[in-house]
Amino acid sequence: MTANSKRNLGNGLWSYRSLLNNPDLSVDFNNLEFGRGNLLIETSDDGSITGKIYDTGWELEIKGGFMYGNPGCLWFQGKGIVNGSLWIYDYLCYVVPIIPNGVNQIPALVGSVTRAIPHPDGQGGTSPAGVVCSFYAVAQPIK
């Protein structure tokens, strides 16, 4: 399998961004940010996924699976200790198909992320379980 065909399954390093699902168009776009980081996905021939989602100061190990299709589907869970507390997030996403007549299309994943358990919010409060946000990830260049 080539690097590009594996990338079509989600394999590789991605730039990840998630956004609050707020339908109010008057909300400033910068106020919709939920998270950002690097997403490293390693796929196996048995359909499993391992890797990590991370940025400066935090890292979650991911485990899950993928399914071929049009579009391909990936589901995984990120789990780790951040600032002394357990964080668990669930992810479901699809591989964006190549768009006919697209120019310089960068491979992308689109989907949803759900906070599976509550954790401290870093400001003395709690980030509650069950929050669902949208996310997208774009492929970083293969080196």
mmCIF file with all atom_site columns, C-alpha atoms in Angstrom, residues 70-135:
data_model
loop_
_atom_site.group_PDB
_atom_site.id
_atom_site.type_symbol
_atom_site.label_atom_id
_atom_site.label_alt_id
_atom_site.label_comp_id
_atom_site.label_asym_id
_atom_site.label_entity_id
_atom_site.label_seq_id
_atom_site.pdbx_PDB_ins_code
_atom_site.Cartn_x
_atom_site.Cartn_y
_atom_site.Cartn_z
_atom_site.occupancy
_atom_site.B_iso_or_equiv
_atom_site.pdbx_formal_charge
_atom_site.auth_seq_id
_atom_site.auth_comp_id
_atom_site.auth_asym_id
_atom_site.auth_atom_id
_atom_site.pdbx_PDB_model_num
ATOM 1  C CA . ASN A 1 70  ? -17.038 6.105  0.166   1.00 0.00 ? 70  ASN A CA 1
ATOM 2  C CA . PRO A 1 71  ? -16.448 7.946  2.352   1.00 0.00 ? 71  PRO A CA 1
ATOM 3  C CA . GLY A 1 72  ? -14.133 6.044  4.651   1.00 0.00 ? 72  GLY A CA 1
ATOM 4  C CA . CYS A 1 73  ? -15.072 6.207  8.343   1.00 0.00 ? 73  CYS A CA 1
ATOM 5  C CA . LEU A 1 74  ? -12.833 6.402  11.415  1.00 0.00 ? 74  LEU A CA 1
ATOM 6  C CA . TRP A 1 75  ? -13.827 6.155  15.064  1.00 0.00 ? 75  TRP A CA 1
ATOM 7  C CA . PHE A 1 76  ? -11.462 6.356  17.978  1.00 0.00 ? 76  PHE A CA 1
ATOM 8  C CA . GLN A 1 77  ? -11.139 7.362  21.600  1.00 0.00 ? 77  GLN A CA 1
ATOM 9  C CA . GLY A 1 78  ? -8.505  9.705  23.002  1.00 0.00 ? 78  GLY A CA 1
ATOM 10 C CA . LYS A 1 79  ? -7.472  9.084  26.604  1.00 0.00 ? 79  LYS A CA 1
ATOM 11 C CA . GLY A 1 80  ? -4.767  10.604 28.790  1.00 0.00 ? 80  GLY A CA 1
ATOM 12 C CA . ILE A 1 81  ? -3.810  12.484 31.930  1.00 0.00 ? 81  ILE A CA 1
ATOM 13 C CA . VAL A 1 82  ? -3.762  16.269 31.454  1.00 0.00 ? 82  VAL A CA 1
ATOM 14 C CA . ASN A 1 83  ? -2.714  18.461 34.390  1.00 0.00 ? 83  ASN A CA 1
ATOM 15 C CA . GLY A 1 84  ? -3.287  15.513 36.731  1.00 0.00 ? 84  GLY A CA 1
ATOM 16 C CA . SER A 1 85  ? -6.818  14.699 35.505  1.00 0.00 ? 85  SER A CA 1
ATOM 17 C CA . LEU A 1 86  ? -8.131  11.972 33.229  1.00 0.00 ? 86  LEU A CA 1
ATOM 18 C CA . TRP A 1 87  ? -9.452  13.231 29.899  1.00 0.00 ? 87  TRP A CA 1
ATOM 19 C CA . ILE A 1 88  ? -11.466 10.993 27.550  1.00 0.00 ? 88  ILE A CA 1
ATOM 20 C CA . TYR A 1 89  ? -12.865 12.129 24.208  1.00 0.00 ? 89  TYR A CA 1
ATOM 21 C CA . ASP A 1 90  ? -14.671 10.104 21.520  1.00 0.00 ? 90  ASP A CA 1
ATOM 22 C CA . TYR A 1 91  ? -14.211 10.889 17.816  1.00 0.00 ? 91  TYR A CA 1
ATOM 23 C CA . LEU A 1 92  ? -16.145 9.867  14.706  1.00 0.00 ? 92  LEU A CA 1
ATOM 24 C CA . CYS A 1 93  ? -15.096 11.197 11.313  1.00 0.00 ? 93  CYS A CA 1
ATOM 25 C CA . TYR A 1 94  ? -15.159 10.658 7.586   1.00 0.00 ? 94  TYR A CA 1
ATOM 26 C CA . VAL A 1 95  ? -12.492 11.019 4.939   1.00 0.00 ? 95  VAL A CA 1
ATOM 27 C CA . VAL A 1 96  ? -13.497 13.813 2.542   1.00 0.00 ? 96  VAL A CA 1
ATOM 28 C CA . PRO A 1 97  ? -13.557 12.331 -0.980  1.00 0.00 ? 97  PRO A CA 1
ATOM 29 C CA . ILE A 1 98  ? -11.514 13.854 -3.775  1.00 0.00 ? 98  ILE A CA 1
ATOM 30 C CA . ILE A 1 99  ? -13.697 16.557 -5.309  1.00 0.00 ? 99  ILE A CA 1
ATOM 31 C CA . PRO A 1 100 ? -13.937 16.530 -9.124  1.00 0.00 ? 100 PRO A CA 1
ATOM 32 C CA . ASN A 1 101 ? -12.266 19.644 -10.558 1.00 0.00 ? 101 ASN A CA 1
ATOM 33 C CA . GLY A 1 102 ? -10.792 20.464 -7.137  1.00 0.00 ? 102 GLY A CA 1
ATOM 34 C CA . VAL A 1 103 ? -7.530  22.375 -7.310  1.00 0.00 ? 103 VAL A CA 1
ATOM 35 C CA . ASN A 1 104 ? -4.717  21.363 -4.962  1.00 0.00 ? 104 ASN A CA 1
ATOM 36 C CA . GLN A 1 105 ? -7.162  19.599 -2.630  1.00 0.00 ? 105 GLN A CA 1
ATOM 37 C CA . ILE A 1 106 ? -5.548  18.690 0.684   1.00 0.00 ? 106 ILE A CA 1
ATOM 38 C CA . PRO A 1 107 ? -6.802  15.440 2.267   1.00 0.00 ? 107 PRO A CA 1
ATOM 39 C CA . ALA A 1 108 ? -9.243  16.229 5.079   1.00 0.00 ? 108 ALA A CA 1
ATOM 40 C CA . LEU A 1 109 ? -11.214 14.501 7.826   1.00 0.00 ? 109 LEU A CA 1
ATOM 41 C CA . VAL A 1 110 ? -14.517 15.904 9.108   1.00 0.00 ? 110 VAL A CA 1
ATOM 42 C CA . GLY A 1 111 ? -16.543 14.713 12.065  1.00 0.00 ? 111 GLY A CA 1
ATOM 43 C CA . SER A 1 112 ? -17.655 15.100 15.661  1.00 0.00 ? 112 SER A CA 1
ATOM 44 C CA . VAL A 1 113 ? -15.882 14.929 19.002  1.00 0.00 ? 113 VAL A CA 1
ATOM 45 C CA . THR A 1 114 ? -17.642 14.237 22.314  1.00 0.00 ? 114 THR A CA 1
ATOM 46 C CA . ARG A 1 115 ? -16.263 14.783 25.807  1.00 0.00 ? 115 ARG A CA 1
ATOM 47 C CA . ALA A 1 116 ? -16.871 11.351 27.368  1.00 0.00 ? 116 ALA A CA 1
ATOM 48 C CA . ILE A 1 117 ? -16.220 12.275 31.024  1.00 0.00 ? 117 ILE A CA 1
ATOM 49 C CA . PRO A 1 118 ? -16.056 15.585 32.909  1.00 0.00 ? 118 PRO A CA 1
ATOM 50 C CA . HIS A 1 119 ? -12.682 17.112 33.741  1.00 0.00 ? 119 HIS A CA 1
ATOM 51 C CA . PRO A 1 120 ? -11.416 20.333 35.349  1.00 0.00 ? 120 PRO A CA 1
ATOM 52 C CA . ASP A 1 121 ? -11.603 23.331 33.010  1.00 0.00 ? 121 ASP A CA 1
ATOM 53 C CA . GLY A 1 122 ? -8.358  24.913 34.248  1.00 0.00 ? 122 GLY A CA 1
ATOM 54 C CA . GLN A 1 123 ? -10.216 27.914 35.721  1.00 0.00 ? 123 GLN A CA 1
ATOM 55 C CA . GLY A 1 124 ? -11.624 26.314 38.878  1.00 0.00 ? 124 GLY A CA 1
ATOM 56 C CA . GLY A 1 125 ? -14.708 24.835 37.217  1.00 0.00 ? 125 GLY A CA 1
ATOM 57 C CA . THR A 1 126 ? -15.637 21.650 35.429  1.00 0.00 ? 126 THR A CA 1
ATOM 58 C CA . SER A 1 127 ? -15.890 20.899 31.718  1.00 0.00 ? 127 SER A CA 1
ATOM 59 C CA . PRO A 1 128 ? -19.001 18.670 31.597  1.00 0.00 ? 128 PRO A CA 1
ATOM 60 C CA . ALA A 1 129 ? -19.345 15.313 29.869  1.00 0.00 ? 129 ALA A CA 1
ATOM 61 C CA . GLY A 1 130 ? -21.524 15.022 26.783  1.00 0.00 ? 130 GLY A CA 1
ATOM 62 C CA . VAL A 1 131 ? -20.447 18.194 24.966  1.00 0.00 ? 131 VAL A CA 1
ATOM 63 C CA . VAL A 1 132 ? -20.390 17.502 21.213  1.00 0.00 ? 132 VAL A CA 1
ATOM 64 C CA . CYS A 1 133 ? -18.383 19.660 18.813  1.00 0.00 ? 133 CYS A CA 1
ATOM 65 C CA . SER A 1 134 ? -17.525 19.471 15.137  1.00 0.00 ? 134 SER A CA 1
ATOM 66 C CA . PHE A 1 135 ? -13.967 18.999 13.977  1.00 0.00 ? 135 PHE A CA 1
#
